[in-house]
Amino acid sequence: MDAVEAAFRAQPRVAYLPSRHRGREEYDGPLEIGHGQTNSQPRTVAAMLRLLDVRPGQRVLDVGSGSGWTTALLAELTGPTGSVLGLELEPDLADFGAANLAAADRPWARIELADPAVLGRPDEAPYDRILVSAEPETLPMELVEQLAADGRMVIPVRGTLLVIAPDETGERSVTEHGSYRFVPLRSRMSDRGR
């Protein structure tokens, strides 16, 4: 059993679903959790976590933490010597995710309300790993800049899953890993102009 499979067993999806979906935890598709957000398809989450390649002791940023499931899975992968910060823009979902995570008893992980004017949490950077579970139109350089020099980010951009990581020369590169659909990455700042 690999580390991602072990994390899935330790943090079953059912604990991170609204009560109305708790009978559908085995469904391999996204499930709505409110505010236009979803608990992502398990197969997609597993693929993203394998690409992210989280190691024990690392510092991880989880952008778009939603129900808290990905934050809890990341906490399993870092172990207690690491730290995970989940950020969620929707206040109700931030509370829901934080409550779910608290029940998982992983004190090295936390979920906080995202600042709508700031992408990520630059004042706590650098991060060894960044997972983004929402889709921007372009690669957000403000998140790339929050990576450690040898850091790695997995993010869906315009329908394509990207990995940003150092190549064999140590230079940061971008590789593509298939087509996926996610809810849009947005901020209240961008909503104000609509």
JSON list of C-alpha atoms in Angstrom, two decimals:
[
{"chain": "A", "resi": 1, "resn": "MET", "atom": "CA", "xyz": [0.00, 0.00, 0.00]},
{"chain": "A", "resi": 2, "resn": "ASP", "atom": "CA", "xyz": [1.45, 3.39, -0.96]},
{"chain": "A", "resi": 3, "resn": "ALA", "atom": "CA", "xyz": [1.31, 6.50, 1.24]},
{"chain": "A", "resi": 4, "resn": "VAL", "atom": "CA", "xyz": [-1.67, 8.00, -0.60]},
{"chain": "A", "resi": 5, "resn": "GLU", "atom": "CA", "xyz": [-3.74, 4.83, -0.23]},
{"chain": "A", "resi": 6, "resn": "ALA", "atom": "CA", "xyz": [-2.82, 4.69, 3.46]},
{"chain": "A", "resi": 7, "resn": "ALA", "atom": "CA", "xyz": [-3.92, 8.33, 3.87]},
{"chain": "A", "resi": 8, "resn": "PHE", "atom": "CA", "xyz": [-7.27, 7.53, 2.22]},
{"chain": "A", "resi": 9, "resn": "ARG", "atom": "CA", "xyz": [-7.80, 4.66, 4.66]},
{"chain": "A", "resi": 10, "resn": "ALA", "atom": "CA", "xyz": [-6.88, 6.83, 7.64]},
{"chain": "A", "resi": 11, "resn": "GLN", "atom": "CA", "xyz": [-9.16, 9.70, 6.53]},
{"chain": "A", "resi": 12, "resn": "PRO", "atom": "CA", "xyz": [-12.28, 8.23, 4.91]},
{"chain": "A", "resi": 13, "resn": "ARG", "atom": "CA", "xyz": [-14.20, 10.62, 2.68]},
{"chain": "A", "resi": 14, "resn": "VAL", "atom": "CA", "xyz": [-17.48, 10.03, 4.54]},
{"chain": "A", "resi": 15, "resn": "ALA", "atom": "CA", "xyz": [-16.30, 12.09, 7.53]},
{"chain": "A", "resi": 16, "resn": "TYR", "atom": "CA", "xyz": [-15.94, 15.16, 5.28]},
{"chain": "A", "resi": 17, "resn": "LEU", "atom": "CA", "xyz": [-19.29, 15.05, 3.52]},
{"chain": "A", "resi": 18, "resn": "PRO", "atom": "CA", "xyz": [-22.51, 16.87, 4.44]},
{"chain": "A", "resi": 19, "resn": "SER", "atom": "CA", "xyz": [-24.99, 14.48, 6.06]},
{"chain": "A", "resi": 20, "resn": "ARG", "atom": "CA", "xyz": [-27.15, 14.37, 2.92]},
{"chain": "A", "resi": 21, "resn": "HIS", "atom": "CA", "xyz": [-24.26, 12.74, 0.97]},
{"chain": "A", "resi": 22, "resn": "ARG", "atom": "CA", "xyz": [-22.89, 10.38, 3.61]},
{"chain": "A", "resi": 23, "resn": "GLY", "atom": "CA", "xyz": [-24.49, 7.39, 1.92]},
{"chain": "A", "resi": 24, "resn": "ARG", "atom": "CA", "xyz": [-22.63, 8.22, -1.29]},
{"chain": "A", "resi": 25, "resn": "GLU", "atom": "CA", "xyz": [-19.06, 8.24, 0.00]},
{"chain": "A", "resi": 26, "resn": "GLU", "atom": "CA", "xyz": [-18.06, 5.43, -2.37]},
{"chain": "A", "resi": 27, "resn": "TYR", "atom": "CA", "xyz": [-19.24, 7.40, -5.42]},
{"chain": "A", "resi": 28, "resn": "ASP", "atom": "CA", "xyz": [-16.19, 8.19, -7.56]},
{"chain": "A", "resi": 29, "resn": "GLY", "atom": "CA", "xyz": [-17.34, 11.63, -8.56]},
{"chain": "A", "resi": 30, "resn": "PRO", "atom": "CA", "xyz": [-17.59, 15.12, -7.10]},
{"chain": "A", "resi": 31, "resn": "LEU", "atom": "CA", "xyz": [-20.27, 15.75, -4.47]},
{"chain": "A", "resi": 32, "resn": "GLU", "atom": "CA", "xyz": [-21.70, 19.20, -3.72]},
{"chain": "A", "resi": 33, "resn": "ILE", "atom": "CA", "xyz": [-20.85, 20.66, -0.33]},
{"chain": "A", "resi": 34, "resn": "GLY", "atom": "CA", "xyz": [-22.58, 24.03, -0.77]},
{"chain": "A", "resi": 35, "resn": "HIS", "atom": "CA", "xyz": [-21.69, 27.51, -2.07]},
{"chain": "A", "resi": 36, "resn": "GLY", "atom": "CA", "xyz": [-21.03, 26.12, -5.55]},
{"chain": "A", "resi": 37, "resn": "GLN", "atom": "CA", "xyz": [-18.17, 23.96, -4.21]},
{"chain": "A", "resi": 38, "resn": "THR", "atom": "CA", "xyz": [-17.62, 20.21, -4.31]},
{"chain": "A", "resi": 39, "resn": "ASN", "atom": "CA", "xyz": [-15.83, 17.45, -2.46]},
{"chain": "A", "resi": 40, "resn": "SER", "atom": "CA", "xyz": [-13.65, 16.31, -5.35]},
{"chain": "A", "resi": 41, "resn": "GLN", "atom": "CA", "xyz": [-13.74, 12.96, -7.10]},
{"chain": "A", "resi": 42, "resn": "PRO", "atom": "CA", "xyz": [-11.60, 10.52, -5.06]},
{"chain": "A", "resi": 43, "resn": "ARG", "atom": "CA", "xyz": [-9.69, 9.27, -8.12]},
{"chain": "A", "resi": 44, "resn": "THR", "atom": "CA", "xyz": [-8.77, 12.88, -8.98]},
{"chain": "A", "resi": 45, "resn": "VAL", "atom": "CA", "xyz": [-7.68, 13.63, -5.40]},
{"chain": "A", "resi": 46, "resn": "ALA", "atom": "CA", "xyz": [-5.48, 10.51, -5.38]},
{"chain": "A", "resi": 47, "resn": "ALA", "atom": "CA", "xyz": [-3.88, 11.49, -8.70]},
{"chain": "A", "resi": 48, "resn": "MET", "atom": "CA", "xyz": [-3.17, 15.01, -7.45]},
{"chain": "A", "resi": 49, "resn": "LEU", "atom": "CA", "xyz": [-1.66, 13.75, -4.19]},
{"chain": "A", "resi": 50, "resn": "ARG", "atom": "CA", "xyz": [0.60, 11.29, -6.01]},
{"chain": "A", "resi": 51, "resn": "LEU", "atom": "CA", "xyz": [1.80, 14.08, -8.30]},
{"chain": "A", "resi": 52, "resn": "LEU", "atom": "CA", "xyz": [2.35, 16.37, -5.30]},
{"chain": "A", "resi": 53, "resn": "ASP", "atom": "CA", "xyz": [4.66, 13.75, -3.71]},
{"chain": "A", "resi": 54, "resn": "VAL", "atom": "CA", "xyz": [4.30, 14.97, -0.12]},
{"chain": "A", "resi": 55, "resn": "ARG", "atom": "CA", "xyz": [6.96, 13.76, 2.30]},
{"chain": "A", "resi": 56, "resn": "PRO", "atom": "CA", "xyz": [6.92, 13.53, 6.10]},
{"chain": "A", "resi": 57, "resn": "GLY", "atom": "CA", "xyz": [7.93, 16.77, 7.78]},
{"chain": "A", "resi": 58, "resn": "GLN", "atom": "CA", "xyz": [7.05, 19.07, 4.90]},
{"chain": "A", "resi": 59, "resn": "ARG", "atom": "CA", "xyz": [5.16, 22.38, 5.07]},
{"chain": "A", "resi": 60, "resn": "VAL", "atom": "CA", "xyz": [2.08, 22.25, 2.82]},
{"chain": "A", "resi": 61, "resn": "LEU", "atom": "CA", "xyz": [-0.44, 24.85, 1.66]},
{"chain": "A", "resi": 62, "resn": "ASP", "atom": "CA", "xyz": [-3.90, 23.58, 0.62]},
{"chain": "A", "resi": 63, "resn": "VAL", "atom": "CA", "xyz": [-5.72, 26.25, -1.42]},
{"chain": "A", "resi": 64, "resn": "GLY", "atom": "CA", "xyz": [-9.47, 25.65, -1.62]},
{"chain": "A", "resi": 65, "resn": "SER", "atom": "CA", "xyz": [-9.73, 23.29, 1.34]},
{"chain": "A", "resi": 66, "resn": "GLY", "atom": "CA", "xyz": [-13.53, 23.01, 1.14]},
{"chain": "A", "resi": 67, "resn": "SER", "atom": "CA", "xyz": [-14.79, 20.26, 3.45]},
{"chain": "A", "resi": 68, "resn": "GLY", "atom": "CA", "xyz": [-11.32, 19.68, 4.92]},
{"chain": "A", "resi": 69, "resn": "TRP", "atom": "CA", "xyz": [-10.77, 16.27, 3.32]},
{"chain": "A", "resi": 70, "resn": "THR", "atom": "CA", "xyz": [-7.69, 17.22, 1.29]},
{"chain": "A", "resi": 71, "resn": "THR", "atom": "CA", "xyz": [-6.20, 19.05, 4.29]},
{"chain": "A", "resi": 72, "resn": "ALA", "atom": "CA", "xyz": [-6.65, 15.91, 6.42]},
{"chain": "A", "resi": 73, "resn": "LEU", "atom": "CA", "xyz": [-5.15, 13.70, 3.70]},
{"chain": "A", "resi": 74, "resn": "LEU", "atom": "CA", "xyz": [-2.17, 16.05, 3.43]},
{"chain": "A", "resi": 75, "resn": "ALA", "atom": "CA", "xyz": [-1.77, 15.91, 7.22]},
{"chain": "A", "resi": 76, "resn": "GLU", "atom": "CA", "xyz": [-1.56, 12.11, 7.01]},
{"chain": "A", "resi": 77, "resn": "LEU", "atom": "CA", "xyz": [1.18, 12.46, 4.40]},
{"chain": "A", "resi": 78, "resn": "THR", "atom": "CA", "xyz": [3.26, 15.04, 6.30]},
{"chain": "A", "resi": 79, "resn": "GLY", "atom": "CA", "xyz": [2.84, 13.35, 9.66]},
{"chain": "A", "resi": 80, "resn": "PRO", "atom": "CA", "xyz": [3.15, 15.24, 12.94]},
{"chain": "A", "resi": 81, "resn": "THR", "atom": "CA", "xyz": [6.61, 16.59, 12.05]},
{"chain": "A", "resi": 82, "resn": "GLY", "atom": "CA", "xyz": [5.07, 18.55, 9.18]},
{"chain": "A", "resi": 83, "resn": "SER", "atom": "CA", "xyz": [2.42, 21.25, 8.96]},
{"chain": "A", "resi": 84, "resn": "VAL", "atom": "CA", "xyz": [-0.56, 21.85, 6.70]},
{"chain": "A", "resi": 85, "resn": "LEU", "atom": "CA", "xyz": [-2.47, 25.08, 6.23]},
{"chain": "A", "resi": 86, "resn": "GLY", "atom": "CA", "xyz": [-5.82, 24.81, 4.45]},
{"chain": "A", "resi": 87, "resn": "LEU", "atom": "CA", "xyz": [-7.37, 28.02, 3.12]},
{"chain": "A", "resi": 88, "resn": "GLU", "atom": "CA", "xyz": [-11.02, 28.42, 2.14]},
{"chain": "A", "resi": 89, "resn": "LEU", "atom": "CA", "xyz": [-12.69, 31.58, 0.81]},
{"chain": "A", "resi": 90, "resn": "GLU", "atom": "CA", "xyz": [-16.28, 30.71, 1.82]},
{"chain": "A", "resi": 91, "resn": "PRO", "atom": "CA", "xyz": [-16.78, 31.35, 5.56]},
{"chain": "A", "resi": 92, "resn": "ASP", "atom": "CA", "xyz": [-19.37, 28.57, 6.04]},
{"chain": "A", "resi": 93, "resn": "LEU", "atom": "CA", "xyz": [-17.13, 26.05, 4.32]},
{"chain": "A", "resi": 94, "resn": "ALA", "atom": "CA", "xyz": [-14.07, 27.20, 6.26]},
{"chain": "A", "resi": 95, "resn": "ASP", "atom": "CA", "xyz": [-16.02, 26.53, 9.47]},
{"chain": "A", "resi": 96, "resn": "PHE", "atom": "CA", "xyz": [-17.32, 23.17, 8.17]},
{"chain": "A", "resi": 97, "resn": "GLY", "atom": "CA", "xyz": [-13.84, 22.08, 7.07]},
{"chain": "A", "resi": 98, "resn": "ALA", "atom": "CA", "xyz": [-12.21, 23.24, 10.32]},
{"chain": "A", "resi": 99, "resn": "ALA", "atom": "CA", "xyz": [-14.78, 21.30, 12.37]},
{"chain": "A", "resi": 100, "resn": "ASN", "atom": "CA", "xyz": [-14.22, 18.17, 10.27]},
{"chain": "A", "resi": 101, "resn": "LEU", "atom": "CA", "xyz": [-10.46, 18.52, 10.63]},
{"chain": "A", "resi": 102, "resn": "ALA", "atom": "CA", "xyz": [-10.72, 19.06, 14.40]},
{"chain": "A", "resi": 103, "resn": "ALA", "atom": "CA", "xyz": [-12.62, 15.76, 14.67]},
{"chain": "A", "resi": 104, "resn": "ALA", "atom": "CA", "xyz": [-9.71, 14.07, 12.85]},
{"chain": "A", "resi": 105, "resn": "ASP", "atom": "CA", "xyz": [-7.34, 15.18, 15.66]},
{"chain": "A", "resi": 106, "resn": "ARG", "atom": "CA", "xyz": [-4.40, 16.22, 13.49]},
{"chain": "A", "resi": 107, "resn": "PRO", "atom": "CA", "xyz": [-3.13, 19.29, 15.41]},
{"chain": "A", "resi": 108, "resn": "TRP", "atom": "CA", "xyz": [-0.34, 19.91, 12.89]},
{"chain": "A", "resi": 109, "resn": "ALA", "atom": "CA", "xyz": [-2.99, 20.86, 10.32]},
{"chain": "A", "resi": 110, "resn": "ARG", "atom": "CA", "xyz": [-5.40, 23.78, 10.38]},
{"chain": "A", "resi": 111, "resn": "ILE", "atom": "CA", "xyz": [-8.01, 25.41, 8.14]},
{"chain": "A", "resi": 112, "resn": "GLU", "atom": "CA", "xyz": [-8.46, 29.16, 8.07]},
{"chain": "A", "resi": 113, "resn": "LEU", "atom": "CA", "xyz": [-10.55, 31.65, 6.17]},
{"chain": "A", "resi": 114, "resn": "ALA", "atom": "CA", "xyz": [-8.68, 32.91, 3.11]},
{"chain": "A", "resi": 115, "resn": "ASP", "atom": "CA", "xyz": [-8.09, 36.62, 2.66]},
{"chain": "A", "resi": 116, "resn": "PRO", "atom": "CA", "xyz": [-10.10, 37.52, -0.47]},
{"chain": "A", "resi": 117, "resn": "ALA", "atom": "CA", "xyz": [-7.47, 40.08, -1.47]},
{"chain": "A", "resi": 118, "resn": "VAL", "atom": "CA", "xyz": [-4.52, 37.66, -1.25]},
{"chain": "A", "resi": 119, "resn": "LEU", "atom": "CA", "xyz": [-3.94, 34.33, -3.01]},
{"chain": "A", "resi": 120, "resn": "GLY", "atom": "CA", "xyz": [-2.31, 31.86, -0.67]},
{"chain": "A", "resi": 121, "resn": "ARG", "atom": "CA", "xyz": [-0.59, 32.96, 2.54]},
{"chain": "A", "resi": 122, "resn": "PRO", "atom": "CA", "xyz": [2.67, 34.65, 1.48]},
{"chain": "A", "resi": 123, "resn": "ASP", "atom": "CA", "xyz": [3.57, 35.74, 5.02]},
{"chain": "A", "resi": 124, "resn": "GLU", "atom": "CA", "xyz": [3.98, 32.06, 5.99]},
{"chain": "A", "resi": 125, "resn": "ALA", "atom": "CA", "xyz": [5.88, 31.04, 2.84]},
{"chain": "A", "resi": 126, "resn": "PRO", "atom": "CA", "xyz": [7.89, 29.26, 1.62]},
{"chain": "A", "resi": 127, "resn": "TYR", "atom": "CA", "xyz": [6.01, 25.98, 1.33]},
{"chain": "A", "resi": 128, "resn": "ASP", "atom": "CA", "xyz": [7.46, 22.65, 0.29]},
{"chain": "A", "resi": 129, "resn": "ARG", "atom": "CA", "xyz": [4.20, 21.70, -1.41]},
{"chain": "A", "resi": 130, "resn": "ILE", "atom": "CA", "xyz": [1.12, 23.59, -2.62]},
{"chain": "A", "resi": 131, "resn": "LEU", "atom": "CA", "xyz": [-2.11, 21.85, -3.65]},
{"chain": "A", "resi": 132, "resn": "VAL", "atom": "CA", "xyz": [-4.75, 23.92, -5.44]},
{"chain": "A", "resi": 133, "resn": "SER", "atom": "CA", "xyz": [-8.22, 22.39, -5.73]},
{"chain": "A", "resi": 134, "resn": "ALA", "atom": "CA", "xyz": [-9.80, 25.11, -7.86]},
{"chain": "A", "resi": 135, "resn": "GLU", "atom": "CA", "xyz": [-9.14, 26.19, -11.41]},
{"chain": "A", "resi": 136, "resn": "PRO", "atom": "CA", "xyz": [-7.67, 29.56, -12.46]},
{"chain": "A", "resi": 137, "resn": "GLU", "atom": "CA", "xyz": [-7.56, 30.80, -16.06]},
{"chain": "A", "resi": 138, "resn": "THR", "atom": "CA", "xyz": [-3.78, 31.30, -15.88]},
{"chain": "A", "resi": 139, "resn": "LEU", "atom": "CA", "xyz": [-1.01, 30.01, -13.66]},
{"chain": "A", "resi": 140, "resn": "PRO", "atom": "CA", "xyz": [-1.00, 32.33, -10.61]},
{"chain": "A", "resi": 141, "resn": "MET", "atom": "CA", "xyz": [2.59, 33.48, -10.18]},
{"chain": "A", "resi": 142, "resn": "GLU", "atom": "CA", "xyz": [1.79, 34.74, -6.67]},
{"chain": "A", "resi": 143, "resn": "LEU", "atom": "CA", "xyz": [1.40, 31.09, -5.65]},
{"chain": "A", "resi": 144, "resn": "VAL", "atom": "CA", "xyz": [4.49, 29.95, -7.55]},
{"chain": "A", "resi": 145, "resn": "GLU", "atom": "CA", "xyz": [6.47, 32.60, -5.63]},
{"chain": "A", "resi": 146, "resn": "GLN", "atom": "CA", "xyz": [5.34, 31.02, -2.35]},
{"chain": "A", "resi": 147, "resn": "LEU", "atom": "CA", "xyz": [7.10, 27.73, -3.18]},
{"chain": "A", "resi": 148, "resn": "ALA", "atom": "CA", "xyz": [10.44, 26.81, -1.63]},
{"chain": "A", "resi": 149, "resn": "ALA", "atom": "CA", "xyz": [13.29, 26.57, -4.15]},
{"chain": "A", "resi": 150, "resn": "ASP", "atom": "CA", "xyz": [12.81, 22.80, -4.38]},
{"chain": "A", "resi": 151, "resn": "GLY", "atom": "CA", "xyz": [9.04, 23.02, -3.83]},
{"chain": "A", "resi": 152, "resn": "ARG", "atom": "CA", "xyz": [6.29, 21.45, -5.89]},
{"chain": "A", "resi": 153, "resn": "MET", "atom": "CA", "xyz": [2.78, 22.63, -6.76]},
{"chain": "A", "resi": 154, "resn": "VAL", "atom": "CA", "xyz": [-0.14, 20.78, -8.34]},
{"chain": "A", "resi": 155, "resn": "ILE", "atom": "CA", "xyz": [-2.83, 23.01, -9.86]},
{"chain": "A", "resi": 156, "resn": "PRO", "atom": "CA", "xyz": [-5.51, 22.68, -12.56]},
{"chain": "A", "resi": 157, "resn": "VAL", "atom": "CA", "xyz": [-5.24, 25.55, -15.06]},
{"chain": "A", "resi": 158, "resn": "ARG", "atom": "CA", "xyz": [-7.84, 25.94, -17.82]},
{"chain": "A", "resi": 159, "resn": "GLY", "atom": "CA", "xyz": [-8.75, 22.26, -17.64]},
{"chain": "A", "resi": 160, "resn": "THR", "atom": "CA", "xyz": [-5.20, 20.88, -17.53]},
{"chain": "A", "resi": 161, "resn": "LEU", "atom": "CA", "xyz": [-3.54, 19.56, -14.40]},
{"chain": "A", "resi": 162, "resn": "LEU", "atom": "CA", "xyz": [-0.10, 21.13, -14.04]},
{"chain": "A", "resi": 163, "resn": "VAL", "atom": "CA", "xyz": [2.89, 20.27, -11.88]},
{"chain": "A", "resi": 164, "resn": "ILE", "atom": "CA", "xyz": [5.33, 23.08, -11.15]},
{"chain": "A", "resi": 165, "resn": "ALA", "atom": "CA", "xyz": [8.61, 21.66, -9.84]},
{"chain": "A", "resi": 166, "resn": "PRO", "atom": "CA", "xyz": [12.37, 21.83, -10.38]},
{"chain": "A", "resi": 167, "resn": "ASP", "atom": "CA", "xyz": [13.63, 19.88, -13.38]},
{"chain": "A", "resi": 168, "resn": "GLU", "atom": "CA", "xyz": [16.88, 17.91, -13.50]},
{"chain": "A", "resi": 169, "resn": "THR", "atom": "CA", "xyz": [18.87, 21.16, -13.81]},
{"chain": "A", "resi": 170, "resn": "GLY", "atom": "CA", "xyz": [17.17, 22.66, -10.76]},
{"chain": "A", "resi": 171, "resn": "GLU", "atom": "CA", "xyz": [15.19, 25.17, -12.82]},
{"chain": "A", "resi": 172, "resn": "ARG", "atom": "CA", "xyz": [11.46, 25.41, -12.17]},
{"chain": "A", "resi": 173, "resn": "SER", "atom": "CA", "xyz": [9.44, 23.78, -14.95]},
{"chain": "A", "resi": 174, "resn": "VAL", "atom": "CA", "xyz": [5.78, 23.15, -15.75]},
{"chain": "A", "resi": 175, "resn": "THR", "atom": "CA", "xyz": [4.52, 19.74, -16.90]},
{"chain": "A", "resi": 176, "resn": "GLU", "atom": "CA", "xyz": [1.01, 18.71, -17.97]},
{"chain": "A", "resi": 177, "resn": "HIS", "atom": "CA", "xyz": [-0.80, 15.69, -16.51]},
{"chain": "A", "resi": 178, "resn": "GLY", "atom": "CA", "xyz": [-4.19, 15.29, -18.15]},
{"chain": "A", "resi": 179, "resn": "SER", "atom": "CA", "xyz": [-7.52, 17.06, -18.37]},
{"chain": "A", "resi": 180, "resn": "TYR", "atom": "CA", "xyz": [-9.68, 17.70, -15.30]},
{"chain": "A", "resi": 181, "resn": "ARG", "atom": "CA", "xyz": [-12.60, 19.93, -14.33]},
{"chain": "A", "resi": 182, "resn": "PHE", "atom": "CA", "xyz": [-12.68, 21.96, -11.15]},
{"chain": "A", "resi": 183, "resn": "VAL", "atom": "CA", "xyz": [-14.71, 24.79, -9.70]},
{"chain": "A", "resi": 184, "resn": "PRO", "atom": "CA", "xyz": [-13.22, 28.20, -10.61]},
{"chain": "A", "resi": 185, "resn": "LEU", "atom": "CA", "xyz": [-10.51, 29.71, -8.45]},
{"chain": "A", "resi": 186, "resn": "ARG", "atom": "CA", "xyz": [-11.87, 33.10, -7.55]},
{"chain": "A", "resi": 187, "resn": "SER", "atom": "CA", "xyz": [-11.56, 35.86, -5.04]},
{"chain": "A", "resi": 188, "resn": "ARG", "atom": "CA", "xyz": [-14.02, 38.38, -3.80]},
{"chain": "A", "resi": 189, "resn": "MET", "atom": "CA", "xyz": [-11.74, 41.03, -5.30]},
{"chain": "A", "resi": 190, "resn": "SER", "atom": "CA", "xyz": [-12.45, 39.68, -8.79]},
{"chain": "A", "resi": 191, "resn": "ASP", "atom": "CA", "xyz": [-16.16, 39.29, -8.00]},
{"chain": "A", "resi": 192, "resn": "ARG", "atom": "CA", "xyz": [-16.48, 43.00, -7.26]},
{"chain": "A", "resi": 193, "resn": "GLY", "atom": "CA", "xyz": [-15.89, 43.90, -10.88]},
{"chain": "A", "resi": 194, "resn": "ARG", "atom": "CA", "xyz": [-18.82, 41.79, -12.12]}
]
